[in-house]
CSV table of N, CA and C in Angstrom, one decimal:
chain,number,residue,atom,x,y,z
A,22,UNK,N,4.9,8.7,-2.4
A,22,UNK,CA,6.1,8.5,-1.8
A,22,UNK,C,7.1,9.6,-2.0
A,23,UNK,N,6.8,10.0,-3.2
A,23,UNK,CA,8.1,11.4,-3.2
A,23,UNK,C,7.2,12.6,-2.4
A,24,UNK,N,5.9,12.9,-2.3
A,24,UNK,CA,6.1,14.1,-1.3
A,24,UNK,C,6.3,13.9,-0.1
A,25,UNK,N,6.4,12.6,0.3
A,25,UNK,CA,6.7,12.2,1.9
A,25,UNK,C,8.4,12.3,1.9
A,26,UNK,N,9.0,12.5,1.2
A,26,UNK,CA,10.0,12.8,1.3
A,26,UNK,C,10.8,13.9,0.9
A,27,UNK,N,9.9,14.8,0.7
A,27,UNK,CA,9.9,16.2,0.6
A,27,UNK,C,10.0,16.9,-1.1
A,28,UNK,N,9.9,16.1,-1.9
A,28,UNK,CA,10.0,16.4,-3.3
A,28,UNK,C,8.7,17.0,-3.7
A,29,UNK,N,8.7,17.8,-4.8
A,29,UNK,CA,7.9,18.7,-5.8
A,29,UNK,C,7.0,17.2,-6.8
A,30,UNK,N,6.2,16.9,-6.3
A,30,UNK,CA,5.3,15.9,-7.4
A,30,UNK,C,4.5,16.3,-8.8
A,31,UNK,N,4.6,16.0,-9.7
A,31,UNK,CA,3.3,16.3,-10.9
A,31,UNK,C,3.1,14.8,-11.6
A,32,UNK,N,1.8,15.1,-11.1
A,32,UNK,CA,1.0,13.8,-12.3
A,32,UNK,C,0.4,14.6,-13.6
A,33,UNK,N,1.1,14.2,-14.5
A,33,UNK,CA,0.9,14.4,-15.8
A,33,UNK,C,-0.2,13.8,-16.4
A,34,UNK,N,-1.6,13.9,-16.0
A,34,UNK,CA,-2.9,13.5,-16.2
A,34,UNK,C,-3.5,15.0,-16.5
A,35,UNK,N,-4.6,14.6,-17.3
A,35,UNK,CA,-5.7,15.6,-17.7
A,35,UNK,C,-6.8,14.9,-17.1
A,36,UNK,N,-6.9,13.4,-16.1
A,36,UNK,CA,-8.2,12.9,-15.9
A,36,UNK,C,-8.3,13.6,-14.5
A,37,UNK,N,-9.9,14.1,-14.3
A,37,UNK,CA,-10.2,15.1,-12.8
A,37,UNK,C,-10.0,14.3,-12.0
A,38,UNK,N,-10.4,12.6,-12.1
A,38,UNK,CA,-9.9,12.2,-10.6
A,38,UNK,C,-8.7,12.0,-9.6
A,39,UNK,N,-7.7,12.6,-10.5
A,39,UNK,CA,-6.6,12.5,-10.0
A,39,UNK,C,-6.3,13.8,-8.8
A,40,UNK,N,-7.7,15.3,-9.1
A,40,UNK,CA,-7.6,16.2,-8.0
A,40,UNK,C,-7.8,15.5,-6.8
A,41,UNK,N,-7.9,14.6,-6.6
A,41,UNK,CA,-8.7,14.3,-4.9
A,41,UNK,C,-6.7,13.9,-4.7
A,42,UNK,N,-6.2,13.7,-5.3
A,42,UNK,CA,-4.9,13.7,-5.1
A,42,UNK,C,-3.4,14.5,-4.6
A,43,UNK,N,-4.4,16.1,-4.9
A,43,UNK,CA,-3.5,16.8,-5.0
A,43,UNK,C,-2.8,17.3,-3.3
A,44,UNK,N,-1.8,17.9,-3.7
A,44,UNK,CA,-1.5,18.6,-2.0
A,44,UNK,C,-0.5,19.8,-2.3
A,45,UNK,N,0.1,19.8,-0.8
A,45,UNK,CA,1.1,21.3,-1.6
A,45,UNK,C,2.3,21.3,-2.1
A,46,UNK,N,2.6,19.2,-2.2
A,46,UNK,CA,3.1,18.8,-3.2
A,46,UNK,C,3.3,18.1,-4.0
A,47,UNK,N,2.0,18.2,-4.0
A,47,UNK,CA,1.7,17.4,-5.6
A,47,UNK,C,0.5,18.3,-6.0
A,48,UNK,N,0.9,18.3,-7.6
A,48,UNK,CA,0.1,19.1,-8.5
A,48,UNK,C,0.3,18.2,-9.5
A,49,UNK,N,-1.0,18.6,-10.6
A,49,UNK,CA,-1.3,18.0,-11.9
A,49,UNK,C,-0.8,19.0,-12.9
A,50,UNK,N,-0.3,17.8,-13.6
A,50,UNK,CA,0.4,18.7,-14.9
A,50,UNK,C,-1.0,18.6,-16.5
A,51,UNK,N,-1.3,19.0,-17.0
A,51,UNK,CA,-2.1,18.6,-17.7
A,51,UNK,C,-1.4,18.7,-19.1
A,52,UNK,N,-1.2,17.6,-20.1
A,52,UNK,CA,-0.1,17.3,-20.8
A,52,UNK,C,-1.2,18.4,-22.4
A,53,UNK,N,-2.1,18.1,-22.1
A,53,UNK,CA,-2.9,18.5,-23.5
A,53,UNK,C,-3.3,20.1,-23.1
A,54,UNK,N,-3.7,20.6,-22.0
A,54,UNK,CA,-3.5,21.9,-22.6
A,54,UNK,C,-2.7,22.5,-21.8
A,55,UNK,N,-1.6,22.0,-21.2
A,55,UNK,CA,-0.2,22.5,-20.9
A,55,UNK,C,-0.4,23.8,-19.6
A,56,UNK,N,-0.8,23.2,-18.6
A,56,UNK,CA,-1.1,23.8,-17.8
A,56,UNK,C,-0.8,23.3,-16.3
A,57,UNK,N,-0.5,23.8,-15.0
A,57,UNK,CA,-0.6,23.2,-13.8
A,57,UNK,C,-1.8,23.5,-13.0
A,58,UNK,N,-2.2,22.0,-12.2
A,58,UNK,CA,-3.3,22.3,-11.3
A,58,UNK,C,-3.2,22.2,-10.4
A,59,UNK,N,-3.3,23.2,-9.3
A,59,UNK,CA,-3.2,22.8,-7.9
A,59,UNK,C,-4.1,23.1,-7.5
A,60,UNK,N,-4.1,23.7,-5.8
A,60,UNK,CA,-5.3,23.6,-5.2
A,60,UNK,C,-5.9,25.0,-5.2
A,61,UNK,N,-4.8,25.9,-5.4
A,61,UNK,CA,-5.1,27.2,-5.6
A,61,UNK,C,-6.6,27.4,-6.8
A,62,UNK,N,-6.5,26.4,-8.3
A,62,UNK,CA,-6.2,26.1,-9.6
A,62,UNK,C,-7.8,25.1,-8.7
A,63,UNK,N,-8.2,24.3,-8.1
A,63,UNK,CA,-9.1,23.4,-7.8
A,63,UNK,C,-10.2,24.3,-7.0
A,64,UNK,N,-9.7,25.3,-6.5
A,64,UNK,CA,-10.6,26.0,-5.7
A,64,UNK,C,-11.0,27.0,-6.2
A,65,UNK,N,-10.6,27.1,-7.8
A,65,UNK,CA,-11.4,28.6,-8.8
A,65,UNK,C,-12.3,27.6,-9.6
A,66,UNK,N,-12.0,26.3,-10.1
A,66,UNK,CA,-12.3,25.6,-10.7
A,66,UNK,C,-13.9,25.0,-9.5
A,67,UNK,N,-13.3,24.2,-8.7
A,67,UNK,CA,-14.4,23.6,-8.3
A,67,UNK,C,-14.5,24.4,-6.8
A,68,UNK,N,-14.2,25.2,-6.4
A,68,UNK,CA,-14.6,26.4,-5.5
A,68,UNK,C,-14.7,25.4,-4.0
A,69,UNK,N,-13.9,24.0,-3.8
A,69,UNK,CA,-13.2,23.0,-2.9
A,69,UNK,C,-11.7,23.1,-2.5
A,70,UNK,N,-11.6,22.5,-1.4
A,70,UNK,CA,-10.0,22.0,-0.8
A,70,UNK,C,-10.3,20.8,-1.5
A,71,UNK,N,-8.5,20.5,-1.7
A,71,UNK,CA,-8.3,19.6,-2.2
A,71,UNK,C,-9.0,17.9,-0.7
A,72,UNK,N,-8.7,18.2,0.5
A,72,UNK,CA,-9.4,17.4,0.9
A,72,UNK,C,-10.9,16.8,0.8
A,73,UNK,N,-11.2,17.8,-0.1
A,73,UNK,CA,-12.6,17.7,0.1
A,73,UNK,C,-13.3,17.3,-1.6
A,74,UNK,N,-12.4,17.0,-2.3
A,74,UNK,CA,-12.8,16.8,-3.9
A,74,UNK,C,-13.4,14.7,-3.6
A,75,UNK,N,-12.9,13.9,-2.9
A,75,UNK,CA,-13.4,12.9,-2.7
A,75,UNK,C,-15.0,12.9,-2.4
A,76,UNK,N,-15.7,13.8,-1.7
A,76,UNK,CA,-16.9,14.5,-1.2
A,76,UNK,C,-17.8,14.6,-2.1
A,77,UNK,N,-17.2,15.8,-3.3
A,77,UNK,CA,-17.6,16.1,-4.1
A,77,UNK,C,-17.7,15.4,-4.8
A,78,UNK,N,-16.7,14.1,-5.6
A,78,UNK,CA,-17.4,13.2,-6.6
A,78,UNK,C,-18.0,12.4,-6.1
A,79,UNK,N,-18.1,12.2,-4.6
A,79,UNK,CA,-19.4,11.3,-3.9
A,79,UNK,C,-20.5,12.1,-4.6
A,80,UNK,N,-21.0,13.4,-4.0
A,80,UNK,CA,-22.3,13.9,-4.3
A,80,UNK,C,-22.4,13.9,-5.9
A,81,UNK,N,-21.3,14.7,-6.9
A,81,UNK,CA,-21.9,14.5,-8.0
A,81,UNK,C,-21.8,13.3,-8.9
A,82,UNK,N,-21.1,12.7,-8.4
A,82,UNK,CA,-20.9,11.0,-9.3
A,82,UNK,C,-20.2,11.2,-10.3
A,83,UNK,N,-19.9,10.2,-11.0
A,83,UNK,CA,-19.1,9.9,-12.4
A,83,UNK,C,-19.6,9.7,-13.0
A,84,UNK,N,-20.1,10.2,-14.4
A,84,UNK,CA,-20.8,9.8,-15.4
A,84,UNK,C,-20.3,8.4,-16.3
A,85,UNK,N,-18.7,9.3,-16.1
A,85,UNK,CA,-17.8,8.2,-17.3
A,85,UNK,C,-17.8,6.9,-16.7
A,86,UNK,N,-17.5,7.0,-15.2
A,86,UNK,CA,-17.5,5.8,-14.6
A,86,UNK,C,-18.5,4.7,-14.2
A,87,UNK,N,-19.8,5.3,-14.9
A,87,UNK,CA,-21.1,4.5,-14.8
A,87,UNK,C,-21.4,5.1,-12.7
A,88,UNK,N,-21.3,6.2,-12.3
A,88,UNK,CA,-21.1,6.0,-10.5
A,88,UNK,C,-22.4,7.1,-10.3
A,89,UNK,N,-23.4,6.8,-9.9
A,89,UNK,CA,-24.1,7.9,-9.8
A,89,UNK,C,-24.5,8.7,-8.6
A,90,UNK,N,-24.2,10.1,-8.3
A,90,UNK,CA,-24.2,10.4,-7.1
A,90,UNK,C,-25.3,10.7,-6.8
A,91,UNK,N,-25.4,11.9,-5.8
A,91,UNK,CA,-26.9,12.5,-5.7
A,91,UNK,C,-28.0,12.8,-6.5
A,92,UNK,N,-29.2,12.8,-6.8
A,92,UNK,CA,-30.2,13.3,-8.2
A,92,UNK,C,-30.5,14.5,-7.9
A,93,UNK,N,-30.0,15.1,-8.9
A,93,UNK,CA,-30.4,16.8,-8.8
A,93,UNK,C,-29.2,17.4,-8.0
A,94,UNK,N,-27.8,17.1,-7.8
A,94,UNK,CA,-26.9,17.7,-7.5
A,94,UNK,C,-25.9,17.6,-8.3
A,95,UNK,N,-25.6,18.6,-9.3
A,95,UNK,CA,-23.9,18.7,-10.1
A,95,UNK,C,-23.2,19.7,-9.3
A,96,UNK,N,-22.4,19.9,-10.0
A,96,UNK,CA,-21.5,20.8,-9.4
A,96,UNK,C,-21.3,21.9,-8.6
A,97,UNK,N,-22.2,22.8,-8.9
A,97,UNK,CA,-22.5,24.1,-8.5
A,97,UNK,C,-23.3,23.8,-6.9
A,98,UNK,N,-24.0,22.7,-7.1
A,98,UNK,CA,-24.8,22.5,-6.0
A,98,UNK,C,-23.7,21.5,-5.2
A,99,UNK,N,-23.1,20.7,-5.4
A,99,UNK,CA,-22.3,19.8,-4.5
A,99,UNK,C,-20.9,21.0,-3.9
A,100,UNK,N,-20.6,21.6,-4.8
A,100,UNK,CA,-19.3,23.1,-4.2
A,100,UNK,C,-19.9,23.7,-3.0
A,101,UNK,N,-21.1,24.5,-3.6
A,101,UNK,CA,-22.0,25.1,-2.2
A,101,UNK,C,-22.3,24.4,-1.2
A,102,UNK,N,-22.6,22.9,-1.2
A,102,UNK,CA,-22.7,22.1,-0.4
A,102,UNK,C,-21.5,22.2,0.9
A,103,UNK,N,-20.6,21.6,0.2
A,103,UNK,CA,-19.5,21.9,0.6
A,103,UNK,C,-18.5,22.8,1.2
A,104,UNK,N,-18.8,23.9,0.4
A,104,UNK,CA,-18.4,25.3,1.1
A,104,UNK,C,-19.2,25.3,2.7
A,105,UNK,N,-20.4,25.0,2.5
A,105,UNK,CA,-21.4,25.0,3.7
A,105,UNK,C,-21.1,24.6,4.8
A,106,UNK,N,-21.3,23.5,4.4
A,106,UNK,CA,-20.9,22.2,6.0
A,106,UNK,C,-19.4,21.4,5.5
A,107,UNK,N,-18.7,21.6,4.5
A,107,UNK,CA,-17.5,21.1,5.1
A,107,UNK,C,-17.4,19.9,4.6
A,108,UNK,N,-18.3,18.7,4.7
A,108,UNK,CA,-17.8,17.2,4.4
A,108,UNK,C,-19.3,16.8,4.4
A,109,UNK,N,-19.6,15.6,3.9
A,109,UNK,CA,-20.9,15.1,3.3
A,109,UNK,C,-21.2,15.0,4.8
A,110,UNK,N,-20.6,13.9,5.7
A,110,UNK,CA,-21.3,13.5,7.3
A,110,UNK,C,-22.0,15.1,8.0
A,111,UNK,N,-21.1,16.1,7.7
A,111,UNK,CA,-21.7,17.5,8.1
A,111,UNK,C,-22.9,17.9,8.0
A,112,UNK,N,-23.3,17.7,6.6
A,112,UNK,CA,-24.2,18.0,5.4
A,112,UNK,C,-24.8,17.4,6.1
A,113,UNK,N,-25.1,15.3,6.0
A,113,UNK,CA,-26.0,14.9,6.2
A,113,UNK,C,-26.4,15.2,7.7
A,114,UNK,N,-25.5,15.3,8.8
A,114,UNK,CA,-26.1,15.6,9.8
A,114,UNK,C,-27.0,17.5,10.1
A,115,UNK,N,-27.0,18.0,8.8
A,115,UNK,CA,-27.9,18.8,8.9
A,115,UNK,C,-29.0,18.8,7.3
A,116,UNK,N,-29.0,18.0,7.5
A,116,UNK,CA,-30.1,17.7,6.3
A,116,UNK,C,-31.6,18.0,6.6
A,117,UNK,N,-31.7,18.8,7.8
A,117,UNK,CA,-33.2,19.4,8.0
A,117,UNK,C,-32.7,21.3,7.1
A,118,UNK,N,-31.7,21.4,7.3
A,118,UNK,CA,-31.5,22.8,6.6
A,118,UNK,C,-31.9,22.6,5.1
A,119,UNK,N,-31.8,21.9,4.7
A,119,UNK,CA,-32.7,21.2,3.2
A,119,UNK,C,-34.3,21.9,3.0
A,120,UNK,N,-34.4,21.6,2.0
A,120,UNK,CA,-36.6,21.5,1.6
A,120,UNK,C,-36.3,21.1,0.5
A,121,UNK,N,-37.4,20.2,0.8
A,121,UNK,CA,-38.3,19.5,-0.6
A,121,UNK,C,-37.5,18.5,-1.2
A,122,UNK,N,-37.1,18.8,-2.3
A,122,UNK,CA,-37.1,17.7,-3.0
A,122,UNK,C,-35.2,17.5,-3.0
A,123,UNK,N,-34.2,18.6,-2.4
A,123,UNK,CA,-32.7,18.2,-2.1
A,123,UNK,C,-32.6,17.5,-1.1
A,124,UNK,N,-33.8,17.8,0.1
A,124,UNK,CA,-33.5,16.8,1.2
A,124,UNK,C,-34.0,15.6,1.3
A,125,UNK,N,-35.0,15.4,0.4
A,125,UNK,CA,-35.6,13.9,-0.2
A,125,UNK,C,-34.2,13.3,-0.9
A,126,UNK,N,-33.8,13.8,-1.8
A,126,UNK,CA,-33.0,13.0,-3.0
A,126,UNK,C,-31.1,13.1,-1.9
A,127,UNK,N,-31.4,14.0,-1.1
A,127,UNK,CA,-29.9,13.2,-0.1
A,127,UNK,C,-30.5,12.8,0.9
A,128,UNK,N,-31.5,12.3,1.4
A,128,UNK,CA,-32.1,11.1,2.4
A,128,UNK,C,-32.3,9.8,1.7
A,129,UNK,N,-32.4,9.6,0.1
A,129,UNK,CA,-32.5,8.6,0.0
A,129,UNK,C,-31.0,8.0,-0.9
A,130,UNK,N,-30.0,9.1,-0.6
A,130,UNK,CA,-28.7,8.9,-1.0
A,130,UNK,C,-28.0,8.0,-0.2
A,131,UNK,N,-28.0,8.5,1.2
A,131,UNK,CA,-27.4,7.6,2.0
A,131,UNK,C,-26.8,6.5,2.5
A,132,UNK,N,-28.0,5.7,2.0
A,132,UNK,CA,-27.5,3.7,1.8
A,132,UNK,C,-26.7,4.0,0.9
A,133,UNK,N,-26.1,4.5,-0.3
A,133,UNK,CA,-25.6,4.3,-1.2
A,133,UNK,C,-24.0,5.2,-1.1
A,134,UNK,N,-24.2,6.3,0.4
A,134,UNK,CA,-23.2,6.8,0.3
A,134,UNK,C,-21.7,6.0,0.4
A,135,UNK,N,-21.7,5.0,1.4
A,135,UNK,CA,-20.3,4.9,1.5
A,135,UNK,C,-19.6,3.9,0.4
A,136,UNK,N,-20.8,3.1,-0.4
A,136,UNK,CA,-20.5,2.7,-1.6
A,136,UNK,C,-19.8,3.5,-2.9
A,137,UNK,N,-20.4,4.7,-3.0
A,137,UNK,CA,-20.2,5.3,-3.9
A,137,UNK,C,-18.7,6.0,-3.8
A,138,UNK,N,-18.6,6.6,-2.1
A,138,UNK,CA,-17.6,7.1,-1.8
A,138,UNK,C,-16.2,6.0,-2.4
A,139,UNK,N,-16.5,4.7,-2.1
A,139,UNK,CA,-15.9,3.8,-1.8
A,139,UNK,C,-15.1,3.6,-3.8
A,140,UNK,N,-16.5,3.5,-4.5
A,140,UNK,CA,-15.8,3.4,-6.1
A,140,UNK,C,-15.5,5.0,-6.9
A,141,UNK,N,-15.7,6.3,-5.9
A,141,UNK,CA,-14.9,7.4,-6.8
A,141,UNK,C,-13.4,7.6,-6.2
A,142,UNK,N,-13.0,6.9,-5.1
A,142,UNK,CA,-11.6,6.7,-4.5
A,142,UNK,C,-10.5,6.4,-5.0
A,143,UNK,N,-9.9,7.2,-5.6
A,143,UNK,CA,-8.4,6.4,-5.9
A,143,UNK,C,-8.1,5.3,-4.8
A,144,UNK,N,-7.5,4.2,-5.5
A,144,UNK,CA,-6.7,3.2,-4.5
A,144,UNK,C,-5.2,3.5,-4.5
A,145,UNK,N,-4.6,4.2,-3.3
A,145,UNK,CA,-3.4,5.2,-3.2
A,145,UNK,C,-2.5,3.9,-2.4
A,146,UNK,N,-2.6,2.6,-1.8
A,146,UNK,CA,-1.9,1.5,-1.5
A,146,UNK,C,-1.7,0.5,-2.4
A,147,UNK,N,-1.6,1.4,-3.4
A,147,UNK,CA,-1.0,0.1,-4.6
A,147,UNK,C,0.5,0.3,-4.5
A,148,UNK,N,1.4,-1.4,-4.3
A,148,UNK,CA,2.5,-1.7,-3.7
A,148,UNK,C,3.6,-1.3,-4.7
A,149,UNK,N,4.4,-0.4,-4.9
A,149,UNK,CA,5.2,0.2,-6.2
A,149,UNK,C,6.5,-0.1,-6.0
A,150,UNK,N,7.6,-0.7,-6.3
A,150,UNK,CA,8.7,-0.7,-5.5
A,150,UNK,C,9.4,1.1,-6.3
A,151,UNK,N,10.1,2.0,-5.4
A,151,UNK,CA,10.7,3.1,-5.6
A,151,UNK,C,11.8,3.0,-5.9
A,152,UNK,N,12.5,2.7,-7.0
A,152,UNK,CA,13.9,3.0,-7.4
A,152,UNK,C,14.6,4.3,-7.4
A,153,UNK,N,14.4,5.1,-6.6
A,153,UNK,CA,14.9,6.4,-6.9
A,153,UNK,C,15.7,6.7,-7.3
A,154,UNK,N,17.0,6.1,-7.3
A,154,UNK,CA,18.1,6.8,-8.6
A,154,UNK,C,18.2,5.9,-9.5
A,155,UNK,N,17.3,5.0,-9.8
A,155,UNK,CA,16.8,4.7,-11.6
A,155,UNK,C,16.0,5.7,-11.9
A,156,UNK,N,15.2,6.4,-11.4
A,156,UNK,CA,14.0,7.6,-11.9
A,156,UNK,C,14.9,8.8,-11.9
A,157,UNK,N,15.9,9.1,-12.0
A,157,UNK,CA,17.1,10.1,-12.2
A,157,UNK,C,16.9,10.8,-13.7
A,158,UNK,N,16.8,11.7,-14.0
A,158,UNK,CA,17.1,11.9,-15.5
A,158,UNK,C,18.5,12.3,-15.7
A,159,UNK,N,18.4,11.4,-17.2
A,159,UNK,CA,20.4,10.7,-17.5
A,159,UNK,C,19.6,11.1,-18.9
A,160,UNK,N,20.4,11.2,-19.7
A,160,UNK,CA,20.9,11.2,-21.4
A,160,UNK,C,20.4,9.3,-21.7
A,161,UNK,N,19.3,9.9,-22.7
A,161,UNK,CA,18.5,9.0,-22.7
A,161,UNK,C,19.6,8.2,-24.2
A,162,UNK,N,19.1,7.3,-24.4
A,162,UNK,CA,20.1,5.4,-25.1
A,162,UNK,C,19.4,6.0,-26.3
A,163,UNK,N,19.9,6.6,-27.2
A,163,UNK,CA,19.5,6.2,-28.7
A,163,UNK,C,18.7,5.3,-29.1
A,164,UNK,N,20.0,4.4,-29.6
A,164,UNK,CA,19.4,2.9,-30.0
A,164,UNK,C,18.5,2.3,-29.3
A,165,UNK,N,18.5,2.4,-28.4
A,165,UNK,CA,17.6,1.1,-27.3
A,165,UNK,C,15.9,2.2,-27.4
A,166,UNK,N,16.4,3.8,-27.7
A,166,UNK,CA,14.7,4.4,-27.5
A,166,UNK,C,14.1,3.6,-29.0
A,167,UNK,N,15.2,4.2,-30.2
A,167,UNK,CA,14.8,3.5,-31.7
A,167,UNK,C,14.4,2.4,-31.6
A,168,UNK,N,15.0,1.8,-30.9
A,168,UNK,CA,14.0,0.0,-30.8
A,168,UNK,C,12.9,0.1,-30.1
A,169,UNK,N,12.5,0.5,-29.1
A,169,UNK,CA,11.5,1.0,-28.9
A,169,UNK,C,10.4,1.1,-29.4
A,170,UNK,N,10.9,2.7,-29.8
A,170,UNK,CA,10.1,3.0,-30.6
A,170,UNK,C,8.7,2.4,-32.2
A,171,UNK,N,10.4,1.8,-32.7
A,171,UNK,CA,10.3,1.1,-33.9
A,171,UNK,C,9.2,-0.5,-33.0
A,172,UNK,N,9.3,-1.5,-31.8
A,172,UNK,CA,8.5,-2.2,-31.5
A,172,UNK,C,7.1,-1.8,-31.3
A,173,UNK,N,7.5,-0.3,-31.1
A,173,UNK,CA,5.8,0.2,-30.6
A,173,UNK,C,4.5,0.5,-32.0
A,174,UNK,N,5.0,0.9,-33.2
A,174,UNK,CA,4.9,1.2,-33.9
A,174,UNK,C,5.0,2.9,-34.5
A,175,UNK,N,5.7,3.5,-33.2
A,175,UNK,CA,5.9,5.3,-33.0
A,175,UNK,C,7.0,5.8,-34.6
A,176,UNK,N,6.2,5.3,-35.7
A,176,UNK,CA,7.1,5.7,-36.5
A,176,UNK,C,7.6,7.3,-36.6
A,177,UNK,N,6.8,8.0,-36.0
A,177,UNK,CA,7.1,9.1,-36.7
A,177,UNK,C,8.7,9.4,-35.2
A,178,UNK,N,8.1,9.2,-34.3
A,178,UNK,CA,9.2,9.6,-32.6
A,178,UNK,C,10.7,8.4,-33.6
A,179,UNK,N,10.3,7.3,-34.0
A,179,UNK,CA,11.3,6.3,-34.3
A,179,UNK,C,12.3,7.2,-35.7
A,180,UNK,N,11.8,7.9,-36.4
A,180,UNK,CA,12.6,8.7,-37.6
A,180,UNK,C,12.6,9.9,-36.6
A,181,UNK,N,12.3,10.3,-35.7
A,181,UNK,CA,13.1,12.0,-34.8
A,181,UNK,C,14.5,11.4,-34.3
A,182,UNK,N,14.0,10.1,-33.7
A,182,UNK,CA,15.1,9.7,-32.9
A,182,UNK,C,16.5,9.1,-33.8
A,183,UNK,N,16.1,8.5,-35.1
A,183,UNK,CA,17.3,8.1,-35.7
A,183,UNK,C,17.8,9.3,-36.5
A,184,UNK,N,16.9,10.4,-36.7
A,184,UNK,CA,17.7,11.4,-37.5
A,184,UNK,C,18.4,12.1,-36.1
A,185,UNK,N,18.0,12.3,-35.3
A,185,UNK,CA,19.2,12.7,-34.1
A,185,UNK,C,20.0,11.9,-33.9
A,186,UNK,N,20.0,10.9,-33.8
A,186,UNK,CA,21.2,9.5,-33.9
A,186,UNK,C,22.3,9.7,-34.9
A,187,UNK,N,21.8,10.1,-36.4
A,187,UNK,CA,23.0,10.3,-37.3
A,187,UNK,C,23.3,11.9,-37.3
A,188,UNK,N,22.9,13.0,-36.1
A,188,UNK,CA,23.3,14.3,-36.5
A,188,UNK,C,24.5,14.4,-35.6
A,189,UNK,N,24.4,13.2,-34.2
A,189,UNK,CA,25.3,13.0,-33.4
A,189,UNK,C,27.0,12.4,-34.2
A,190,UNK,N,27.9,13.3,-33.6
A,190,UNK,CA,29.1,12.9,-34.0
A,190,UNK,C,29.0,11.5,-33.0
A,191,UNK,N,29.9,10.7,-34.4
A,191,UNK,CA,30.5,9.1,-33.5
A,191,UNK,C,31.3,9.4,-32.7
A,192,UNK,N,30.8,8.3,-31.8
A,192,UNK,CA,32.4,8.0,-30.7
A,192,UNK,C,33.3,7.6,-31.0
A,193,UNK,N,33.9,7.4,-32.1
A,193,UNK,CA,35.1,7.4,-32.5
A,193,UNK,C,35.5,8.6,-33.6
A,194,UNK,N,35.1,9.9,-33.8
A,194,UNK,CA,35.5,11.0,-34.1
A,194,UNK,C,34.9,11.0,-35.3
A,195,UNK,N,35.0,10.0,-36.2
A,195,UNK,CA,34.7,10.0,-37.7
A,195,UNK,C,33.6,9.8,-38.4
């Protein structure tokens, strides 16, 4: 909703499914090793358009996610794929440019393609209400983060936050 309205997006994820997400505005922030991904950033990495990363974890699957794609296609081979013909329907409709055993193991992919497509898909219509000037950045509540905190168990953020709490002069001067 915010790049439809012209704003600068970053999802602060390190998880890769979130590339099939990206655009020219939205980019991934990666919180752990402090870096941005875009598509510039997706296409040294996975040598794809961001259109085309859904494709990609069709053909190579998700390991983590129990999703398995093509046999005998990771990466290197699902990129080149792609570079090639563009989108899987491309690919499969030239699957005589194949031999041997890649055009056996993506002819007998097929029954399974739009399934698989279907569970490496972000679901992007999940109903969110947008408060936009509650998501404003304001000078964040002391007390209310320390309770917080202190319910979450964040002791260590819960002692940052109350020693900044007592380095702050009172509002009443004294």
């Amino acid at each position: 909703a915010g790049a439809e309205r012209g704003m600068e997006v970053f999802i602060c994820s390190g998880d890769k499914d979130c590339r099939q997400l990206l655009t020219d505005k939205i980019k991934i922030f990666n919180l752990r090793k402090q870096i941005v991904f875009d598509a510039d950033a997706l296409k040294t990495d996975w040598g794809i358009r961001p259109e085309q990363v859904i494709d990609y974890q069709t053909l190579v699957g998700d390991s983590v996610d129990n999703v398995r794609g093509v046999e005998g296609v990771g990466p290197k081979t699902a990129s080149k794929y792609l570079q090639d013909y563009d989108t899987i329907e491309n690919l499969i409709a030239h699957i005589d440019d194949l031999k041997g055993k890649k055009k056996e193991n993506l002819a007998a992919f097929i029954p399974n393609l739009e399934l698989t497509r279907r569970l490496v898909t972000l679901d992007t219509h999940t109903p969110i209400s947008h408060a936009w000037e509650e998501w404003r950045v304001r000078d964040w509540d002391g007390p209310k983060l320390l309770e917080f905190f202190r319910a979450c168990g964040f002791r260590g953020f819960a002692e940052q936050v109350r020693a900044t709490i007592q380095s702050l002069p009172s509002p009443t001067g004294k």
